[in-house]
Rosetta silent file (secondary structure, phi, psi, omega in degrees, C-alpha in Angstrom):
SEQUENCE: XXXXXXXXXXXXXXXXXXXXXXXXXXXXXXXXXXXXXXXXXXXXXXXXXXXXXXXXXXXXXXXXXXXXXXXXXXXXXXXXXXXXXXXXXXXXXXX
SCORE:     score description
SCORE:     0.000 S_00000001
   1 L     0.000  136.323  168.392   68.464  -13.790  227.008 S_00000001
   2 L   -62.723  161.354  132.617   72.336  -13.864  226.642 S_00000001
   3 H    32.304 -103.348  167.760   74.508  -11.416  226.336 S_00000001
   4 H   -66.326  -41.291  169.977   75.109  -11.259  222.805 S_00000001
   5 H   -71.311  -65.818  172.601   71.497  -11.365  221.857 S_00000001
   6 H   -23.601  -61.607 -149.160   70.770   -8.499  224.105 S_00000001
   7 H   -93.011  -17.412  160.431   73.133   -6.541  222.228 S_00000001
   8 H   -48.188  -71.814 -164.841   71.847   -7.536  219.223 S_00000001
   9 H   -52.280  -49.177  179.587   68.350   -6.326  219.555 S_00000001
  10 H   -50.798  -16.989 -169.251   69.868   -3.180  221.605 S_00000001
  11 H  -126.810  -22.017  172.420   71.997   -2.130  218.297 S_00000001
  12 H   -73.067  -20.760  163.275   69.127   -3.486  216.110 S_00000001
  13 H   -44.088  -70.026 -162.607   66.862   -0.922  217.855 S_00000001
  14 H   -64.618  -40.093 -167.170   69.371    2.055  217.493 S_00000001
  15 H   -77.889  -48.687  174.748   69.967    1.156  213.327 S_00000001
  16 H   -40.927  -74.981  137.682   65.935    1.052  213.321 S_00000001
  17 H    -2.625  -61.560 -177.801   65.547    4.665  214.855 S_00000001
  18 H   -77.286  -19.436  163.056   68.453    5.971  212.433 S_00000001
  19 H   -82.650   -2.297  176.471   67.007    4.819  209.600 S_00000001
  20 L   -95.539   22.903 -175.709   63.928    6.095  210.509 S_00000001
  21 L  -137.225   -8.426 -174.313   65.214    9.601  211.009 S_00000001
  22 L  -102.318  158.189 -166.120   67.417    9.756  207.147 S_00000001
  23 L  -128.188  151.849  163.228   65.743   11.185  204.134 S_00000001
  24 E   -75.132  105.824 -159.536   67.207   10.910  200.891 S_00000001
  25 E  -131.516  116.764  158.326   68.128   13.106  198.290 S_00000001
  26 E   -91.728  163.517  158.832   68.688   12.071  194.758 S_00000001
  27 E   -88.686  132.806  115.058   69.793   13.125  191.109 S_00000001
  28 L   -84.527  103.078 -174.661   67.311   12.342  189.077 S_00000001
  29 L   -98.607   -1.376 -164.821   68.137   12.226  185.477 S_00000001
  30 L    49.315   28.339 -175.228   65.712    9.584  183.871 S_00000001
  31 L   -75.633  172.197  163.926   68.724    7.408  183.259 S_00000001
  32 L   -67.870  -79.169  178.052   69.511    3.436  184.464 S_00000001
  33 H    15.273 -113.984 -175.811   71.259    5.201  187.303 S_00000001
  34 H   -56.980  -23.573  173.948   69.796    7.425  188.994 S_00000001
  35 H   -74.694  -12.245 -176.957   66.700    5.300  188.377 S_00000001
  36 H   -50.773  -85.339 -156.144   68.570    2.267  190.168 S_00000001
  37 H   -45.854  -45.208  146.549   69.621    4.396  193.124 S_00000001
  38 H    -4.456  -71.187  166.301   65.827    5.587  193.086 S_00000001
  39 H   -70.513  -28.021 -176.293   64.281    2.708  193.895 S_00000001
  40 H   -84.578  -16.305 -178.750   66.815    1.036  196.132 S_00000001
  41 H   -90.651  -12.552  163.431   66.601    3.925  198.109 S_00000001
  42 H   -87.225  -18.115  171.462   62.760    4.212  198.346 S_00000001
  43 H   -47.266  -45.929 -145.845   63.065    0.299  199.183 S_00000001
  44 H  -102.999  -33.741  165.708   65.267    1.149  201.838 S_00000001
  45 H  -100.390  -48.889  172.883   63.940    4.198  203.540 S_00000001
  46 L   139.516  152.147  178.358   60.261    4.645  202.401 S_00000001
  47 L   -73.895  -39.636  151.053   59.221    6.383  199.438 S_00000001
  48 L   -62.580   -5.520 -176.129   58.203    9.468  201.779 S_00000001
  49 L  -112.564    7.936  152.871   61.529    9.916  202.971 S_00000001
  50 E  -105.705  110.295  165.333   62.979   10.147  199.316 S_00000001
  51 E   -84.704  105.873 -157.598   63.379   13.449  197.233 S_00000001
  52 E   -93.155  149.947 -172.757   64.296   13.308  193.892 S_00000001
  53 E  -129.738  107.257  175.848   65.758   16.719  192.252 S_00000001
  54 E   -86.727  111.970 -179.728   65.578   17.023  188.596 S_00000001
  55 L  -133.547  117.576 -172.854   68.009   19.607  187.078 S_00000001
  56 L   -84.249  171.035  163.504   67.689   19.710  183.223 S_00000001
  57 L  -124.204 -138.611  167.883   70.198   21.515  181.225 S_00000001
  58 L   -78.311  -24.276 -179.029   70.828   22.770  177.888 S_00000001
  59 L   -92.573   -1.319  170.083   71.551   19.273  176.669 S_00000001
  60 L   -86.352  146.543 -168.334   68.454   17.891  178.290 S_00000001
  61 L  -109.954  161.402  179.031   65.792   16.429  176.199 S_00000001
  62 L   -85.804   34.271  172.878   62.255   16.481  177.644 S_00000001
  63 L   -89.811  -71.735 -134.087   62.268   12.369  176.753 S_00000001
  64 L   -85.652   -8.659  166.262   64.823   12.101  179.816 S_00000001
  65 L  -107.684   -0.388  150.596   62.948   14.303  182.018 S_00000001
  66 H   -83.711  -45.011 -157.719   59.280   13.073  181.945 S_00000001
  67 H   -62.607   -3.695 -163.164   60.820    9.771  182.137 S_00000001
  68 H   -72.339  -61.644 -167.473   63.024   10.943  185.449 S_00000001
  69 H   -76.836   -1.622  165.343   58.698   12.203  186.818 S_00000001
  70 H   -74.639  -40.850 -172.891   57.477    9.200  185.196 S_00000001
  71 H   -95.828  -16.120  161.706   59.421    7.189  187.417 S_00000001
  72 H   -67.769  -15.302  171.859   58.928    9.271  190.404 S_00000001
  73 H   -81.190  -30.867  179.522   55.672    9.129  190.231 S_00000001
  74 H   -50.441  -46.804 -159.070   55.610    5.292  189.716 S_00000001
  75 L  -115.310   48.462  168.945   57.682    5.024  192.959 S_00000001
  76 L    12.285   37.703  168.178   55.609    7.672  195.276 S_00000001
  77 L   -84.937  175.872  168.943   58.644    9.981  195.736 S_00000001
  78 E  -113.317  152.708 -168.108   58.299   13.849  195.671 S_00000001
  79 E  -145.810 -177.666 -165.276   60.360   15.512  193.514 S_00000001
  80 E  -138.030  140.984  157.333   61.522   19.590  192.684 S_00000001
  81 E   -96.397  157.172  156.145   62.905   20.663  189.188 S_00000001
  82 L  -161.834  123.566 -154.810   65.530   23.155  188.792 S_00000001
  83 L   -97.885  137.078 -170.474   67.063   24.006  185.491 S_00000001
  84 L  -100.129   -6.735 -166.385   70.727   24.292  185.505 S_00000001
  85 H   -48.048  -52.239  156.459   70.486   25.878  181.977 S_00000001
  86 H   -76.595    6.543  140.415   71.369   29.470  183.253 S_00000001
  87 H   -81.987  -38.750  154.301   73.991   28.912  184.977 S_00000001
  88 H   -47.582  -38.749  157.730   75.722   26.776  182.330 S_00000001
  89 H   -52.687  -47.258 -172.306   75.209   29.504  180.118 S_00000001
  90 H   -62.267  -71.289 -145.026   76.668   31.927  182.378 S_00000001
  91 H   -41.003  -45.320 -158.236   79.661   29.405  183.306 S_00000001
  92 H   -80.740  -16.281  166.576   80.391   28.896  179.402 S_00000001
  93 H   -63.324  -17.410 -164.518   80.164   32.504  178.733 S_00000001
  94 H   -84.617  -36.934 -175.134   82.684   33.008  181.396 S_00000001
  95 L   -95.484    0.000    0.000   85.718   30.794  179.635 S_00000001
């Protein structure tokens, strides 16, 4: 083997390994978005190594957040809610 192929395989090894060690973390919002980045990202890492984080607010309708667990479930990520609602409140009570 040359050279240059050696270092190919040798740096294709090393990208293999790092991508096998990153996990993902998303917004999920049940939007074109975040559903893009969703998918290209379970393409690209594995669907166990994505987490999607749903944080509705006051302005969220429950349309856009089953479809956000609609699509995680479709695409065999895991995913955590956490409502941002009471802290928004607080924030806008604050100004």
């Amino acid at each position: 083997m040359m050279m240059e192929e050696e270092g190919v395989v040798e740096n294709s090894e090393r990208y293999r390994l790092c991508v096998n060690a990153l996990k993902g973390f998303i917004g999920l919002s049940g939007g074109m978005d975040s559903s893009l980045v969703a998918v290209m990202c379970a393409d690209a890492l594995g669907a166990d190594r994505v987490h999607g984080v749903l944080m509705p607010g006051p302005y969220s309708t429950d349309h856009s957040v089953d479809d956000a667990l609609d699509l995680a479930r479709n695409l065999g990520i895991r995913t955590r809610t956490v409502s941002i609602a009471e802290p928004y409140r607080a924030f806008e009570a604050a100004l």
